PDB file of C-alpha atoms in Angstrom:
ATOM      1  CA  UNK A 134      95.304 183.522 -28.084  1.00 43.00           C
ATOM      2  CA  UNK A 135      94.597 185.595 -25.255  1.00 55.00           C
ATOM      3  CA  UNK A 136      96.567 189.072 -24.238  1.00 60.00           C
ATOM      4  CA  UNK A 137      97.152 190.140 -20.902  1.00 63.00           C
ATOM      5  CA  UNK A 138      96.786 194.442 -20.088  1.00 65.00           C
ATOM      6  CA  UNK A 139      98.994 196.029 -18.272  1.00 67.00           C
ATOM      7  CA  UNK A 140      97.830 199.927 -17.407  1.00 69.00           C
ATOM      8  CA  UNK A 141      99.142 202.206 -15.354  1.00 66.00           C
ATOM      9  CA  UNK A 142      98.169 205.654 -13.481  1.00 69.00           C
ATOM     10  CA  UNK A 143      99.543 208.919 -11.943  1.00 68.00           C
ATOM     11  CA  UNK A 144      98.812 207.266  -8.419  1.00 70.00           C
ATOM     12  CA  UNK A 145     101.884 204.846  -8.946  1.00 65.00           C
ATOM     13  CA  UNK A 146      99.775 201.771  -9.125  1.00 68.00           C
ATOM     14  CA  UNK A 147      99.935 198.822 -11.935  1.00 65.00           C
ATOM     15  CA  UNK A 148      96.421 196.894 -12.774  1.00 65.00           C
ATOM     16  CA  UNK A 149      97.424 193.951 -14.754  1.00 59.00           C
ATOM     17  CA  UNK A 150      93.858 192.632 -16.558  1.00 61.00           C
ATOM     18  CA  UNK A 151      93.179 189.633 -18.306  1.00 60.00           C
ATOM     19  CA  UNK A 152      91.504 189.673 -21.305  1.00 58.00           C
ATOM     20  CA  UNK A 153      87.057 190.537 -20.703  1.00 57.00           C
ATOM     21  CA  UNK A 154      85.581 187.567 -20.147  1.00 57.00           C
ATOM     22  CA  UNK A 155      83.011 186.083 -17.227  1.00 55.00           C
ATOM     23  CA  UNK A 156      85.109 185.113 -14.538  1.00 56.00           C
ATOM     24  CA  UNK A 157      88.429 187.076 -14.922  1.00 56.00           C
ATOM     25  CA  UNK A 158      90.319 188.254 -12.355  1.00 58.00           C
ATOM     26  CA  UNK A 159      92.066 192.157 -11.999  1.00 60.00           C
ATOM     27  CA  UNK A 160      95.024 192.006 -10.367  1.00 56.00           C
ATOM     28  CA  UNK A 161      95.762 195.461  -8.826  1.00 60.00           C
ATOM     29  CA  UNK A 162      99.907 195.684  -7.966  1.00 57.00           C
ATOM     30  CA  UNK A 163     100.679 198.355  -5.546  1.00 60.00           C
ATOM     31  CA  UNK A 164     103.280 201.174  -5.916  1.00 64.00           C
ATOM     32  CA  UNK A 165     105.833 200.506  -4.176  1.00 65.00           C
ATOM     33  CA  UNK A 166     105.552 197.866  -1.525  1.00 65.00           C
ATOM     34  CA  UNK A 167     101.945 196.509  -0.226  1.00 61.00           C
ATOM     35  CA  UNK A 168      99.265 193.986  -0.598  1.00 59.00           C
ATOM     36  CA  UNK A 169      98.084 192.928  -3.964  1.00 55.00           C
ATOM     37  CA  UNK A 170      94.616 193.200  -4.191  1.00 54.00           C
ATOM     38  CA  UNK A 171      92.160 191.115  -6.298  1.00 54.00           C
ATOM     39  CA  UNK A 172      88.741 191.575  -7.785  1.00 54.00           C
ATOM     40  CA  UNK A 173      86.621 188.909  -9.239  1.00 57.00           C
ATOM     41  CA  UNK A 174      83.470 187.635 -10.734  1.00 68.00           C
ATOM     42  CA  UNK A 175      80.762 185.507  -9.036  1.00 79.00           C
ATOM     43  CA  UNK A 176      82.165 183.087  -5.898  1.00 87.00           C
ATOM     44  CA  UNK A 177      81.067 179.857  -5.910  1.00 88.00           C
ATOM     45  CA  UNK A 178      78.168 178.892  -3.904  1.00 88.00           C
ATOM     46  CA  UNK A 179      78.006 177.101  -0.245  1.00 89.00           C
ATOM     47  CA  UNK A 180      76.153 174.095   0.317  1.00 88.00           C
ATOM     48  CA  UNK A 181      73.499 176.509   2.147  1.00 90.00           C
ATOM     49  CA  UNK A 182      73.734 178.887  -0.289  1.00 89.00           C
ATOM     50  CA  UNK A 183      72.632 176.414  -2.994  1.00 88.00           C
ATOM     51  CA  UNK A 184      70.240 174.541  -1.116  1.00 87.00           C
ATOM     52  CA  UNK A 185      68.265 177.402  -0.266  1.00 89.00           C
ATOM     53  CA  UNK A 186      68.203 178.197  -3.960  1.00 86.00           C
ATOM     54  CA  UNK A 187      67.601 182.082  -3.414  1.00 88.00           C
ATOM     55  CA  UNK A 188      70.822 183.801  -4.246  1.00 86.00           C
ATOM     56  CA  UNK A 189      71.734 185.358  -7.435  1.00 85.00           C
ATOM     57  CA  UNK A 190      74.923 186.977  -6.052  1.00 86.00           C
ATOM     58  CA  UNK A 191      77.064 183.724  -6.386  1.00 87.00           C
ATOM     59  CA  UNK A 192      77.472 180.923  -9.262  1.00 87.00           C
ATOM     60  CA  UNK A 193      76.345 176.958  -9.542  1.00 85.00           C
ATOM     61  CA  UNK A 194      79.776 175.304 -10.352  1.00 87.00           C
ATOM     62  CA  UNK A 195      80.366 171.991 -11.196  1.00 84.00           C
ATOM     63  CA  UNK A 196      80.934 170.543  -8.018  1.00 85.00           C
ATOM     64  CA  UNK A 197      78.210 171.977  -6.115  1.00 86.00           C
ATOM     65  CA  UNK A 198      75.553 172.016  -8.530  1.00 86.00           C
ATOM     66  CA  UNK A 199      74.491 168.492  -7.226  1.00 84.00           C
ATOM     67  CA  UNK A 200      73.092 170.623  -3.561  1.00 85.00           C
ATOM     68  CA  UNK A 201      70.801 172.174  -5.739  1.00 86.00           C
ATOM     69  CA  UNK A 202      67.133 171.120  -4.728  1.00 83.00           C
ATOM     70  CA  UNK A 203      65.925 170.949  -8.404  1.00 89.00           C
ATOM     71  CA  UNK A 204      68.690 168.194  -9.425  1.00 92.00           C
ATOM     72  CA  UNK A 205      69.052 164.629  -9.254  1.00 95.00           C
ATOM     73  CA  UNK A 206      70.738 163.054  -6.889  1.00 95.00           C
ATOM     74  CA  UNK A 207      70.231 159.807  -7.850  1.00 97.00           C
ATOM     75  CA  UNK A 208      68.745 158.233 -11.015  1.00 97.00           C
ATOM     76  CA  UNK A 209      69.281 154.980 -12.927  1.00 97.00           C
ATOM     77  CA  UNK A 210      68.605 152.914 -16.224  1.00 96.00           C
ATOM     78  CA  UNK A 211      68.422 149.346 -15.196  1.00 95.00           C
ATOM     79  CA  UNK A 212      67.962 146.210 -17.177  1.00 93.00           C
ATOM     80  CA  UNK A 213      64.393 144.624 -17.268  1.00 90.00           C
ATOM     81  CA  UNK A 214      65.349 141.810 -14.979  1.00 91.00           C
ATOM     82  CA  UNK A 215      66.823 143.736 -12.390  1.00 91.00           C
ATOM     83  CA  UNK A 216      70.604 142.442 -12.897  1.00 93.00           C
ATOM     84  CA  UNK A 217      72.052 144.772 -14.619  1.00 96.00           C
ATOM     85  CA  UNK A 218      72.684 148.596 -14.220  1.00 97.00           C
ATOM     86  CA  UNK A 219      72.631 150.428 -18.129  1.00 97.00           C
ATOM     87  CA  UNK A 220      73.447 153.779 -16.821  1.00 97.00           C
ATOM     88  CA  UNK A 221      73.275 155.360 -13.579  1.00 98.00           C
ATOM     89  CA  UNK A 222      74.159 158.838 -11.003  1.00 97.00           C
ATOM     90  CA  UNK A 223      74.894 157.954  -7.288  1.00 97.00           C
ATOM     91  CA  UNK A 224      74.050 154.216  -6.962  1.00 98.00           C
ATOM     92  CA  UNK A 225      76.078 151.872  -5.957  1.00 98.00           C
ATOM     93  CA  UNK A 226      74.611 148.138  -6.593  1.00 98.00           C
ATOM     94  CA  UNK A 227      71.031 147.288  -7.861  1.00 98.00           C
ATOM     95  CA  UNK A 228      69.396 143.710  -6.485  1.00 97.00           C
ATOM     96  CA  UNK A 229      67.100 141.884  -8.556  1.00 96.00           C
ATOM     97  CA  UNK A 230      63.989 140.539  -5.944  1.00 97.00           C
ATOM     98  CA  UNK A 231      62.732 138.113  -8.138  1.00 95.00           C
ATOM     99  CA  UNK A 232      59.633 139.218 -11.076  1.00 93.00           C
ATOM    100  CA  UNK A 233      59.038 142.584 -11.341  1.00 92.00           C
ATOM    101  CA  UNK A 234      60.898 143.346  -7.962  1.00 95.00           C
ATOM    102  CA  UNK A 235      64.139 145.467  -7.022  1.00 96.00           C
ATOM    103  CA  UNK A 236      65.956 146.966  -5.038  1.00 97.00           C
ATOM    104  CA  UNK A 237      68.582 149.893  -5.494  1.00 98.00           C
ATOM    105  CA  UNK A 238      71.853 151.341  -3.294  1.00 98.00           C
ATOM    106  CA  UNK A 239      72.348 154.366  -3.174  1.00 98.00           C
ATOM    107  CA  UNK A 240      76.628 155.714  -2.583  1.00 97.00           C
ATOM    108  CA  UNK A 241      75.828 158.573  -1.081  1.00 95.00           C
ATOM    109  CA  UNK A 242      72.792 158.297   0.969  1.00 96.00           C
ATOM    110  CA  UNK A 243      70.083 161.032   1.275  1.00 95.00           C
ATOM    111  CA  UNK A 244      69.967 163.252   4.279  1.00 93.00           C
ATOM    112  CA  UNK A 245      66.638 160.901   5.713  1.00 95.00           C
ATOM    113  CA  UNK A 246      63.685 158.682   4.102  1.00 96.00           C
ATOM    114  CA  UNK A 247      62.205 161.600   2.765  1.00 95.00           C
ATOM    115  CA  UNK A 248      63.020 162.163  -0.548  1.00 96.00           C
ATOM    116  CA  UNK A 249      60.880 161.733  -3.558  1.00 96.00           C
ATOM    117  CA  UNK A 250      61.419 158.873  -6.049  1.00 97.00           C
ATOM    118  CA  UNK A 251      60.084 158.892  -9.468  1.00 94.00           C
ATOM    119  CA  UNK A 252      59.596 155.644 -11.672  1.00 91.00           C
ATOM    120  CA  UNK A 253      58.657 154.002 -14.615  1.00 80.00           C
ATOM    121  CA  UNK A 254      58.946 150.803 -16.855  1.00 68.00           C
ATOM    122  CA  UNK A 255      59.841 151.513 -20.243  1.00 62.00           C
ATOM    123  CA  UNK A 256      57.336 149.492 -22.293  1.00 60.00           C
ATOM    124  CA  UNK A 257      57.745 148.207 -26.253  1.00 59.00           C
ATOM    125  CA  UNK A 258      54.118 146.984 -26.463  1.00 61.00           C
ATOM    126  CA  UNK A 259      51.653 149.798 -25.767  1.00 57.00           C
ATOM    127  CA  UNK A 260      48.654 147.748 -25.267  1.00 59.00           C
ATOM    128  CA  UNK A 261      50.588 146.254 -22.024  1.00 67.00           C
ATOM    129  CA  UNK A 262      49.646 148.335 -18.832  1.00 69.00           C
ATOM    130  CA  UNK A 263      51.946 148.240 -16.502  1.00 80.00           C
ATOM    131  CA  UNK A 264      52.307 149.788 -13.042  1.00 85.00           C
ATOM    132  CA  UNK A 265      56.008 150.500 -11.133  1.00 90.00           C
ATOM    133  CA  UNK A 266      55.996 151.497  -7.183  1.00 91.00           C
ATOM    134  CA  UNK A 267      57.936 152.240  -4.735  1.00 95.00           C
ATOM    135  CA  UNK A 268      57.705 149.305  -1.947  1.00 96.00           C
ATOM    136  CA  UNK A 269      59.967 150.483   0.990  1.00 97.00           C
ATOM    137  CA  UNK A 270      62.624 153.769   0.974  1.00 97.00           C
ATOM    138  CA  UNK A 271      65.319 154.173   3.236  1.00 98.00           C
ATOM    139  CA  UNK A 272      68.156 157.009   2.945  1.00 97.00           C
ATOM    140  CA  UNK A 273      70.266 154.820   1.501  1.00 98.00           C
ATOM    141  CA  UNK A 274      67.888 152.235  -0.680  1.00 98.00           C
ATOM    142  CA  UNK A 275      64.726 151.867  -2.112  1.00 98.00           C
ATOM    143  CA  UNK A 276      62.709 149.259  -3.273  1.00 97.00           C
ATOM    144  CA  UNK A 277      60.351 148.679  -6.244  1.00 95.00           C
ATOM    145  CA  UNK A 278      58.021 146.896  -7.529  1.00 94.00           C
ATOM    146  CA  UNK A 279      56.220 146.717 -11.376  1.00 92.00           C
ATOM    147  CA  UNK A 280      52.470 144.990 -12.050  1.00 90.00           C
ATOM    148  CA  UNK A 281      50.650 143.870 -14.662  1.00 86.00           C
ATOM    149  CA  UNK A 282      46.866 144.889 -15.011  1.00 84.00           C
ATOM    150  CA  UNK A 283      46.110 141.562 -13.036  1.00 87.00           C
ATOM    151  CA  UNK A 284      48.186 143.138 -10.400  1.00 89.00           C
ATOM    152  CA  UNK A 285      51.083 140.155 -10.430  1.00 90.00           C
ATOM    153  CA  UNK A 286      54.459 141.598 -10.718  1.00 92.00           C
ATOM    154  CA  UNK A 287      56.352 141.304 -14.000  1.00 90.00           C
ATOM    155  CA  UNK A 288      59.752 142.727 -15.286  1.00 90.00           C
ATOM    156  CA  UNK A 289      58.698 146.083 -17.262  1.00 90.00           C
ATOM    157  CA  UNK A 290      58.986 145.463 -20.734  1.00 85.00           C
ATOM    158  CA  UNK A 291      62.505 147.027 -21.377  1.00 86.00           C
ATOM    159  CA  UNK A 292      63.555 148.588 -18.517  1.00 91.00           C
ATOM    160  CA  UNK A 293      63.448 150.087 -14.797  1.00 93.00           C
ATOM    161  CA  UNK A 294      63.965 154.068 -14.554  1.00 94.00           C
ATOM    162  CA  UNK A 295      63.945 156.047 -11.407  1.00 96.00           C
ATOM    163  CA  UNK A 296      65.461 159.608 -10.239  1.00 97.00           C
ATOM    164  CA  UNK A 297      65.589 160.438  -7.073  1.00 97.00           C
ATOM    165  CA  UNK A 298      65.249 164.189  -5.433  1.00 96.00           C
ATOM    166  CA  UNK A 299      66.128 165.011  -1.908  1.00 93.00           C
ATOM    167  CA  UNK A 300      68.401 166.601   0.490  1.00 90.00           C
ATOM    168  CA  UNK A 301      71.487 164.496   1.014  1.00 89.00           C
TER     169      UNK A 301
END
């Protein structure tokens, strides 16, 4: 259970302090009549703040972590076949194109077309090469395709993977 401190000084004023920990806030109660001032730990960072990814002055929270250049904004685990979606970040709908062809919507679309998509087909028989790439990218979409080695497309093996990293 925590404790809160109460101290006082000669100067009349009353600092009420919660208990040491990152992020507290100091509570400084004036003598008499007055403002009550505060003091605190790291603010949260802007959008700019995190997207410029320089600043060590102000703290990732949860909510705008996802500005950060370095994290996903979109990725997805998607059934071999393209019809169903096994996990996912930021997509709204996947659209299977036929053999070894889809297409994924993204909910909140990236800032323009140029963002960078990673892929791959998850494959349960090594001696199968097989070959996923990105056929058309939009802000809000992209498209994919995965070959054999006889360059015809074919469903990957297991399953379709992609992340996406971008400014949105």
């Amino acid at each position: 259970m925590s404790s809160i401190l109460i101290a006082g000084d000669t100067s009349g004023s009353i600092t009420l302090q919660a208990p040491a920990v990152a992020g507290t806030t100091v509570l400084t109660l004036p003598a008499t009549s007055g403002t009550l001032s505060t003091s605190a730990g790291l603010s949260a960072a802007s959008q700019a703040e995190m997207e410029a990814a320089t600043s060590n002055t102000v703290a990732a929270t949860p909510l705008n972590t996802k500005w950060h250049p370095g994290v996903a904004k979109v990725w997805i685990k998607a059934a071999r076949d393209g019809t169903a979606i096994n996990a996912s970040y930021n997509v709204t709908s996947i659209t299977d194109n036929g053999a070894g062809s889809i297409t994924v919507t993204i909910d909140t679309d990236f800032s323009s077309s140029s963002y960078v998509i990673t892929t791959f087909g998850a494959g349960a028989n090594s001696n199968i090469a097989q070959l996923n790439y990105v056929t058309s990218q939009a802000a809000g979409s992209f498209s994919a395709d995965c070959i054999n080695p006889n360059f015809t497309n074919v469903d990957p093996q297991t399953a379709w993977f992609f992340a996406c990293f971008g400014d949105q």
